[in-house]
Coordinates of C-alpha atoms and ligand atoms in Angstrom, one line a residue:
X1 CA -34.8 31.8 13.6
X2 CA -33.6 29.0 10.9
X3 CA -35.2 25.9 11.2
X4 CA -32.3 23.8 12.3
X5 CA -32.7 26.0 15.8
X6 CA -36.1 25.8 15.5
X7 CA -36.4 21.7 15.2
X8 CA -37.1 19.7 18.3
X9 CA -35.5 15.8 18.1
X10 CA -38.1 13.3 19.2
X11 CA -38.9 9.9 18.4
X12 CA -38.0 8.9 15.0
X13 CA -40.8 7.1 12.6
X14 CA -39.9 3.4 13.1
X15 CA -42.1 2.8 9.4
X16 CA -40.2 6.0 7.8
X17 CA -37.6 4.3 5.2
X18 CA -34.4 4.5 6.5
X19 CA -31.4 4.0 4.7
X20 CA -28.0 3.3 6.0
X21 CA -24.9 4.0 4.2
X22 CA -22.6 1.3 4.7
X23 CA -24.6 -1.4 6.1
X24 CA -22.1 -4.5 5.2
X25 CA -19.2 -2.3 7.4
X26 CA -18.1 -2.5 10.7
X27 CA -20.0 0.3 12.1
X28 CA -23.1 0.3 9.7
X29 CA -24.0 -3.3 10.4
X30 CA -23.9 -2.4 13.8
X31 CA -26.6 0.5 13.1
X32 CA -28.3 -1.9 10.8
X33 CA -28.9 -4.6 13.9
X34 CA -29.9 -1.7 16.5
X35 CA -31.9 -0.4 14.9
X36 CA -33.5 -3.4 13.6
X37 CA -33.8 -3.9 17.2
X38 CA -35.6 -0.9 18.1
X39 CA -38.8 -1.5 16.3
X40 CA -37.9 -0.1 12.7
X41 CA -39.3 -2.1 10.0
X42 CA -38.2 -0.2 6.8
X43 CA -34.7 0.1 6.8
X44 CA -32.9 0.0 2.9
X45 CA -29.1 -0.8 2.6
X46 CA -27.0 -1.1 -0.7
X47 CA -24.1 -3.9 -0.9
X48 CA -21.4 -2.2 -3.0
X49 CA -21.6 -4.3 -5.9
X50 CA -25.5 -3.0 -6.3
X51 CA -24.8 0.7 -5.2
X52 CA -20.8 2.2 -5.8
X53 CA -21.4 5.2 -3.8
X54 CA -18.3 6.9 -5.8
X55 CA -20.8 6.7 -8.6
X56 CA -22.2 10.2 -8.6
X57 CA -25.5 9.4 -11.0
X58 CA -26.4 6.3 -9.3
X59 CA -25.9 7.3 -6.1
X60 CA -28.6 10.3 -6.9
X61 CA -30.7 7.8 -9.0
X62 CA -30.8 5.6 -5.4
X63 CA -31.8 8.4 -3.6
X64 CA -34.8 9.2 -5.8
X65 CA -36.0 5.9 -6.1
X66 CA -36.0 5.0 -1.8
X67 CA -37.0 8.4 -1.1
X68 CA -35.2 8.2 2.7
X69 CA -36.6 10.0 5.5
X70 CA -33.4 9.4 8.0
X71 CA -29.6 8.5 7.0
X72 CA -27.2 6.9 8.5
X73 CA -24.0 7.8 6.5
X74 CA -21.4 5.4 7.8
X75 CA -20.0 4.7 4.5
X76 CA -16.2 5.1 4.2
X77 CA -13.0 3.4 3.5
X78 CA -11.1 2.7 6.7
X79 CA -8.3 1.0 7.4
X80 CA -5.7 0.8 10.1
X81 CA -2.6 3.3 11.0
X82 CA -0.3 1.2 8.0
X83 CA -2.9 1.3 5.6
X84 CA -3.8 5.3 5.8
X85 CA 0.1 6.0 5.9
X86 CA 0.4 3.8 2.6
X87 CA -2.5 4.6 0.8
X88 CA -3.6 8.7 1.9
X89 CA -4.9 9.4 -2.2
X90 CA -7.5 6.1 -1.6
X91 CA -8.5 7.4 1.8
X92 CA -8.7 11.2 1.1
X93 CA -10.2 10.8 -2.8
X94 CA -12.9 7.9 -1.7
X95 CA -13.8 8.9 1.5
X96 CA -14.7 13.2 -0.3
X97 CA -16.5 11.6 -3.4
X98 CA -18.2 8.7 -1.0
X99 CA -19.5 11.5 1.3
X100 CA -20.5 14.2 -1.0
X101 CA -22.3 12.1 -3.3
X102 CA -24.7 11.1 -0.4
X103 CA -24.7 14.1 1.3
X104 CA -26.1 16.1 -1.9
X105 CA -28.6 13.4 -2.5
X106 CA -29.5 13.5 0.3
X107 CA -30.1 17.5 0.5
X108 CA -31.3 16.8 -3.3
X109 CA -34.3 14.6 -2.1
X110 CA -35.1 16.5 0.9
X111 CA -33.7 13.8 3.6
X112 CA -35.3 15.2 7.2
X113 CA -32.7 13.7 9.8
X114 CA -29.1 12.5 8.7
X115 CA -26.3 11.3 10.9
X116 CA -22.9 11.8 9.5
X117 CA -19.8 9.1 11.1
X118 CA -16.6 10.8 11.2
X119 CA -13.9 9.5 13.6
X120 CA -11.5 10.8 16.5
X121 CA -8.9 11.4 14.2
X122 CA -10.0 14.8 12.9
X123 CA -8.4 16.3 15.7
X124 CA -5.3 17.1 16.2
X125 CA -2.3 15.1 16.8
X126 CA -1.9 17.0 20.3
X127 CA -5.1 18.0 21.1
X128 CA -5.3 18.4 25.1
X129 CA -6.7 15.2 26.4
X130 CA -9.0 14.3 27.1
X131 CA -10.4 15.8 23.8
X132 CA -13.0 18.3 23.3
X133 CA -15.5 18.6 20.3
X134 CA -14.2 22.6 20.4
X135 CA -10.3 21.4 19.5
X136 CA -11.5 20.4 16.0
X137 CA -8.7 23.1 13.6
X138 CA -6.6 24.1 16.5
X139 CA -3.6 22.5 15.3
X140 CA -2.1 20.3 13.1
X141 CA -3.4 16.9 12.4
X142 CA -1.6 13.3 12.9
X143 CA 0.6 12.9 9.4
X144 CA -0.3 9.4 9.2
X145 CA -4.1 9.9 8.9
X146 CA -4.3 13.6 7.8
X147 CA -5.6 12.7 4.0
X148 CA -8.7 11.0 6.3
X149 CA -9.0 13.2 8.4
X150 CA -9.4 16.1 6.2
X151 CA -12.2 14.0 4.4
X152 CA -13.9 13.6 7.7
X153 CA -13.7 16.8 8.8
X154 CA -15.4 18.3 5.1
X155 CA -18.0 16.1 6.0
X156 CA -18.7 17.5 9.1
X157 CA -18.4 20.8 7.2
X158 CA -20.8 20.1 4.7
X159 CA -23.2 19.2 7.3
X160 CA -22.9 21.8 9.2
X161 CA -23.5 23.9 5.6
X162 CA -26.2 22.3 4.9
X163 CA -28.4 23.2 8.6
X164 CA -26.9 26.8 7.5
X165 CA -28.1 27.3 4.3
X166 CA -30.8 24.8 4.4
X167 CA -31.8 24.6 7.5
X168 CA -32.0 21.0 7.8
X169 CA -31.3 19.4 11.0
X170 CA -28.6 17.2 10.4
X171 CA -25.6 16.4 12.8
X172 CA -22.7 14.5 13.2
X173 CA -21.1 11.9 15.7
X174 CA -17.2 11.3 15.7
X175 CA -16.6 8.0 17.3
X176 CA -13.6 7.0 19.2
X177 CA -11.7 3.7 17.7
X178 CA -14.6 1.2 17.4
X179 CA -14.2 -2.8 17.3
X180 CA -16.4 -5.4 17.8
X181 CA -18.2 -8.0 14.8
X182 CA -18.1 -7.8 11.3
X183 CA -14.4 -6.0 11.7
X184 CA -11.7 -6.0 9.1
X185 CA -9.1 -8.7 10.2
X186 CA -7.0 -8.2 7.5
X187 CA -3.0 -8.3 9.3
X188 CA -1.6 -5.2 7.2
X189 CA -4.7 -3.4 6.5
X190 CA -6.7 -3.7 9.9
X191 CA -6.8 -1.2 13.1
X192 CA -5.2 -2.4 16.1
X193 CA -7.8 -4.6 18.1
X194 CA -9.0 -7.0 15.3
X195 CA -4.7 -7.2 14.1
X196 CA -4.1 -8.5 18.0
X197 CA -6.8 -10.6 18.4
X198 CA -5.6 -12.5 14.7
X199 CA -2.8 -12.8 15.5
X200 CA -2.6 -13.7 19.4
X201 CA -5.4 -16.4 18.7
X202 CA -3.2 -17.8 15.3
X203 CA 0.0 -18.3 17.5
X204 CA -2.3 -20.2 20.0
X205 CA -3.7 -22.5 17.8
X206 CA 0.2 -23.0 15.7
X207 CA 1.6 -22.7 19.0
X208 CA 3.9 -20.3 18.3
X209 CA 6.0 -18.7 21.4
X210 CA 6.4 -15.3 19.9
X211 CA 3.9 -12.7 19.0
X212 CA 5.2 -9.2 17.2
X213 CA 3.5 -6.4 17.7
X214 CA 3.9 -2.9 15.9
X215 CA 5.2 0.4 17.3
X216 CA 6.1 1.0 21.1
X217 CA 2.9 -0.2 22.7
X218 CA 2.9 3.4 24.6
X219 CA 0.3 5.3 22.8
X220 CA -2.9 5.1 24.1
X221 CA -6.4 4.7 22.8
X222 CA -9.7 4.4 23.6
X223 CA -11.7 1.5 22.1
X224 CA -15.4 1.7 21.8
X225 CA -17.6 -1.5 21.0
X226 CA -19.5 -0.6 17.8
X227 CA -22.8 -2.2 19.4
X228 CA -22.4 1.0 21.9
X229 CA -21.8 3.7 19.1
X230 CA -24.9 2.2 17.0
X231 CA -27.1 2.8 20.4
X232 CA -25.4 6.3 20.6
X233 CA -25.8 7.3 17.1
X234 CA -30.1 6.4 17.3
X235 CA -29.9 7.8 21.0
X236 CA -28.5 11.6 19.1
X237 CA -31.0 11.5 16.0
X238 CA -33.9 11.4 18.8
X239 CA -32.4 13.8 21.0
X240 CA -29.6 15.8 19.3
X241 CA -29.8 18.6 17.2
X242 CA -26.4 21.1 17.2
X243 CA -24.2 22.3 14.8
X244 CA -21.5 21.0 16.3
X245 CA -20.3 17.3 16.3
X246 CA -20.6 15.0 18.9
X247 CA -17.9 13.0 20.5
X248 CA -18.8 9.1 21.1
X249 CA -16.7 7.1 23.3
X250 CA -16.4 5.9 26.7
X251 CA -14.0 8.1 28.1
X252 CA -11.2 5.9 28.8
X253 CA -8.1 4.7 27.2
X254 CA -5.2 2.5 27.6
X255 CA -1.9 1.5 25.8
X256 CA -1.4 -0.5 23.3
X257 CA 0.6 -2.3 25.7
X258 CA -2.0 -3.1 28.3
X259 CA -4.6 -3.8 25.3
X260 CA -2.1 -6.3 24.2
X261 CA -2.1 -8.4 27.5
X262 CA -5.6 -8.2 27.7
X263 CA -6.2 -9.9 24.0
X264 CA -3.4 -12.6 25.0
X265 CA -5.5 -13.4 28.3
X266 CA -9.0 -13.7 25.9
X267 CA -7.1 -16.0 23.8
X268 CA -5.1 -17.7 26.3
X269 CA -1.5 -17.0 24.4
X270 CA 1.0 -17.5 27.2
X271 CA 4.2 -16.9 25.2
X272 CA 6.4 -13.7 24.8
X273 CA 5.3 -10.7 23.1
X274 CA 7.8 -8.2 21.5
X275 CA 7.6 -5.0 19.7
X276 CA 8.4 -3.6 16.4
X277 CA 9.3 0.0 17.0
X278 CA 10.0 0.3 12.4
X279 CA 6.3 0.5 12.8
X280 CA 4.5 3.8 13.2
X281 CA 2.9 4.5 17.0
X282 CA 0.5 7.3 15.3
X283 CA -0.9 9.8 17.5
X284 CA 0.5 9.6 21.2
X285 CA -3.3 9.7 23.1
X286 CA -6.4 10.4 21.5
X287 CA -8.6 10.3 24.7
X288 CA -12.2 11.9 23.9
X289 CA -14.0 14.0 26.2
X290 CA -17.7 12.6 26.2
X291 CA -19.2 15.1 28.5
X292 CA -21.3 16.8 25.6
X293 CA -22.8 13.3 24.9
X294 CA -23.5 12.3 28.8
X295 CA -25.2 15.6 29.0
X296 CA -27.4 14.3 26.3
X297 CA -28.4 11.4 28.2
X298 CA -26.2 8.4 26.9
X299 CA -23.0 6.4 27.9
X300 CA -21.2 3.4 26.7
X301 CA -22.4 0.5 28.7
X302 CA -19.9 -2.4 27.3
X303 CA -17.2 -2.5 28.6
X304 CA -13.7 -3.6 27.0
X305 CA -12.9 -7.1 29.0
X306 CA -16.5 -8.1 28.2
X307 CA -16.3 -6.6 24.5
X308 CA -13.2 -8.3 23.6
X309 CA -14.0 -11.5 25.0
X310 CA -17.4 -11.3 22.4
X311 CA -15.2 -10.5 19.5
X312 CA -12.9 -13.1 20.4
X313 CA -15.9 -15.3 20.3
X314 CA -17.3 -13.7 17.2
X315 CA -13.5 -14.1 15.5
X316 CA -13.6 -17.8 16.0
X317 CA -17.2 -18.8 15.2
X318 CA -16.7 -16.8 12.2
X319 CA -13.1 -17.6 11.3
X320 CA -13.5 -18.9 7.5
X321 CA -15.2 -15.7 6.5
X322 CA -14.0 -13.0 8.5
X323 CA -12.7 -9.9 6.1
X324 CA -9.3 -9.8 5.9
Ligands
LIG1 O1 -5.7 0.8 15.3 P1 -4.6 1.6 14.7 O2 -4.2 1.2 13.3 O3 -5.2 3.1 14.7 O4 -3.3 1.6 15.6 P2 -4.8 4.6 15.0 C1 -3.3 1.9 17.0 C2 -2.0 1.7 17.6 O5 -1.8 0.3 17.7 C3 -0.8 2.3 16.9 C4 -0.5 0.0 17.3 O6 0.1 2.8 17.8 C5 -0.2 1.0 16.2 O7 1.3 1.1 16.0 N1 -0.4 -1.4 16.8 C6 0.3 -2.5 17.4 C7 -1.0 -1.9 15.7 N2 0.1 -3.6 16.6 C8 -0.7 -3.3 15.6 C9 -1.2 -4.0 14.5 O8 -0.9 -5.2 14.3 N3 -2.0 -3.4 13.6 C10 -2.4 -2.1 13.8 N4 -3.2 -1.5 12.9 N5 -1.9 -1.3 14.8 C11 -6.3 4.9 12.9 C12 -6.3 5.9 11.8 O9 -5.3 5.3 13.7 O10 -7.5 4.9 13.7 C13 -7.6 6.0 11.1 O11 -5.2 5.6 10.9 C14 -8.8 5.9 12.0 O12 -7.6 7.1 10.4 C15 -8.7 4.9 13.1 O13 -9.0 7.2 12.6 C16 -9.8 4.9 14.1 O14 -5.7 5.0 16.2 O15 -3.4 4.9 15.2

């Protein structure tokens, strides 16, 4: 029996240094606070500007020096459905050297627990909804996120290599579309939630009577608050250890549509939306199945009425230095 099989997830060492990958992001910031929250008192993050994780030698020279026990590796560049279409070399070439630098690091200096972020996007384009961890390579892949997804999708690879041939027990979580503070408002760049609440909240305060959306407004997603997938992702290193990823979401979706009316009621925008179909509409559903992470013992307990309405009140206390 390796010892990945072996290994029985408990309690993690809240003194232990603990270093997540991506701590100034959306989703690492949101690991950062919870677990900040639960009790641990060494955790080590590296702006950019102090750590480029592209930078193979200094990334290995980190690792040596902080000696992590546990990894959170939420690193990544991410971007909205216009930004992966226009830029797939960025995504695909940064998000492979980002990940494999820390990953071998990390196996280099003997990390004992790592959690690798992917997303719901390394499945494919028609995946049977609502999605299960098992469709991952049954088809093809969404063309306007495929030089992502593939990066994603080596990572979970290399993880799982790494419990094979090492017998490490490290897993992965793919999370379903996350929003919530700290989010990239940029209008071109951004993913769908933080674009809507921008914009609906900038033609209430110019008073503008016409908001533009992009696409149809029929595909559907499923938005998770990233306060929920931080709980989720410390909830799986105590209890989790399988080769397989783990889905993290809530289980429910809804157009883009529906999403749109409910930003415009947050903000109180009572003018007329249209829709710019020149726009891509991405993947028609992507609907995860979260019945291998229930069965583990957590669910998403925030739900998207109350979410929005905090990062509509996030957006505006923090409107001069929101990333965009
Ligand atoms: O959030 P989004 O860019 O992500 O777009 P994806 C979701 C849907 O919202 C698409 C529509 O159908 C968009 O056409 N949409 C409407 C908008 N208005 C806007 C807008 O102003 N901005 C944006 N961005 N969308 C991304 C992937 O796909 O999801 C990434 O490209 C990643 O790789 C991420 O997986 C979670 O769900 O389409």
């Amino acid at each position: 029996m390796s010892e990945t099989t072996s290994f029985q997830p408990g309690p993690l060492d809240r003194q232990a240094p603990f270093y997540i990958a991506g701590h100034r992001g959306l989703a690492g910031s949101a690991v950062w606070r919870h677990l900040e929250y639960s009790g641990f008192t060494n955790l080590v993050g590296r702006r950019s500007a102090d750590l480029d994780l592209r930078d193979r030698d200094a990334v290995f020279q980190f690792f040596s020096e902080i000696r992590p026990q546990y990894t959170v590796l939420a690193a990544a560049k991410v971007g909205g459905i216009l930004a992966n279409s226009t830029y797939p070399v960025d995504f695909i070439s940064e998000n492979l050297r980002i990940q494999t630098n820390v990953l071998d690091a990390a196996l280099a200096t003997g990390v004992e627990r790592l959690l690798f972020l992917g997303s719901s996007c390394i499945y494919p384009k028609f995946a049977p909804q609502p999605i299960t961890e098992d469709s991952l390579l049954t088809g093809a892949l969404e063309p306007t996120n495929d030089a992502y997804a593939i990066a994603k999708i080596a990572g979970i690879m290399q993880v799982q290599a790494v419990r094979r041939q090492y017998g490490l027990p490290w897993i992965s979580a793919m999370p379903t579309n996350l929003y919530g503070p700290g989010d990239n408002f940029s209008p071109q760049g951004s993913h769908v939630l933080p674009a809507l609440i921008r914009r609906y909240e900038n033609a209430v305060v110019t008073g503008a009577e016409r908001v533009v959306n992009w696409g149809s407004g029929s595909p559907r997603r499923e938005f998770l608050h990233v306060d929920d997938m931080a709980a989720a992702c410390l909830h799986l290193l105590e209890t989790y250890n399988g080769h397989e990823q783990v889905n993290v979401g809530t289980g429910t979706d809804i157009t883009i549509r529906e999403l749109a009316n409910v930003v415009a009621d947050a903000v109180g925008y009572q003018g007329v939306t249209e829709w710019d179909t020149s726009k891509p509409d991405g993947t028609p559903q992507k609907l995860l199945d979260v019945s291998k992470l229930e069965s583990e013992g957590w669910k998403a307990k925030i739900s998207l009425a109350e979410g929005i309405a905090s990062t509509v009140h996030w957006y505006r206390d923090n409107f001069e230095s929101v990333r965009a």
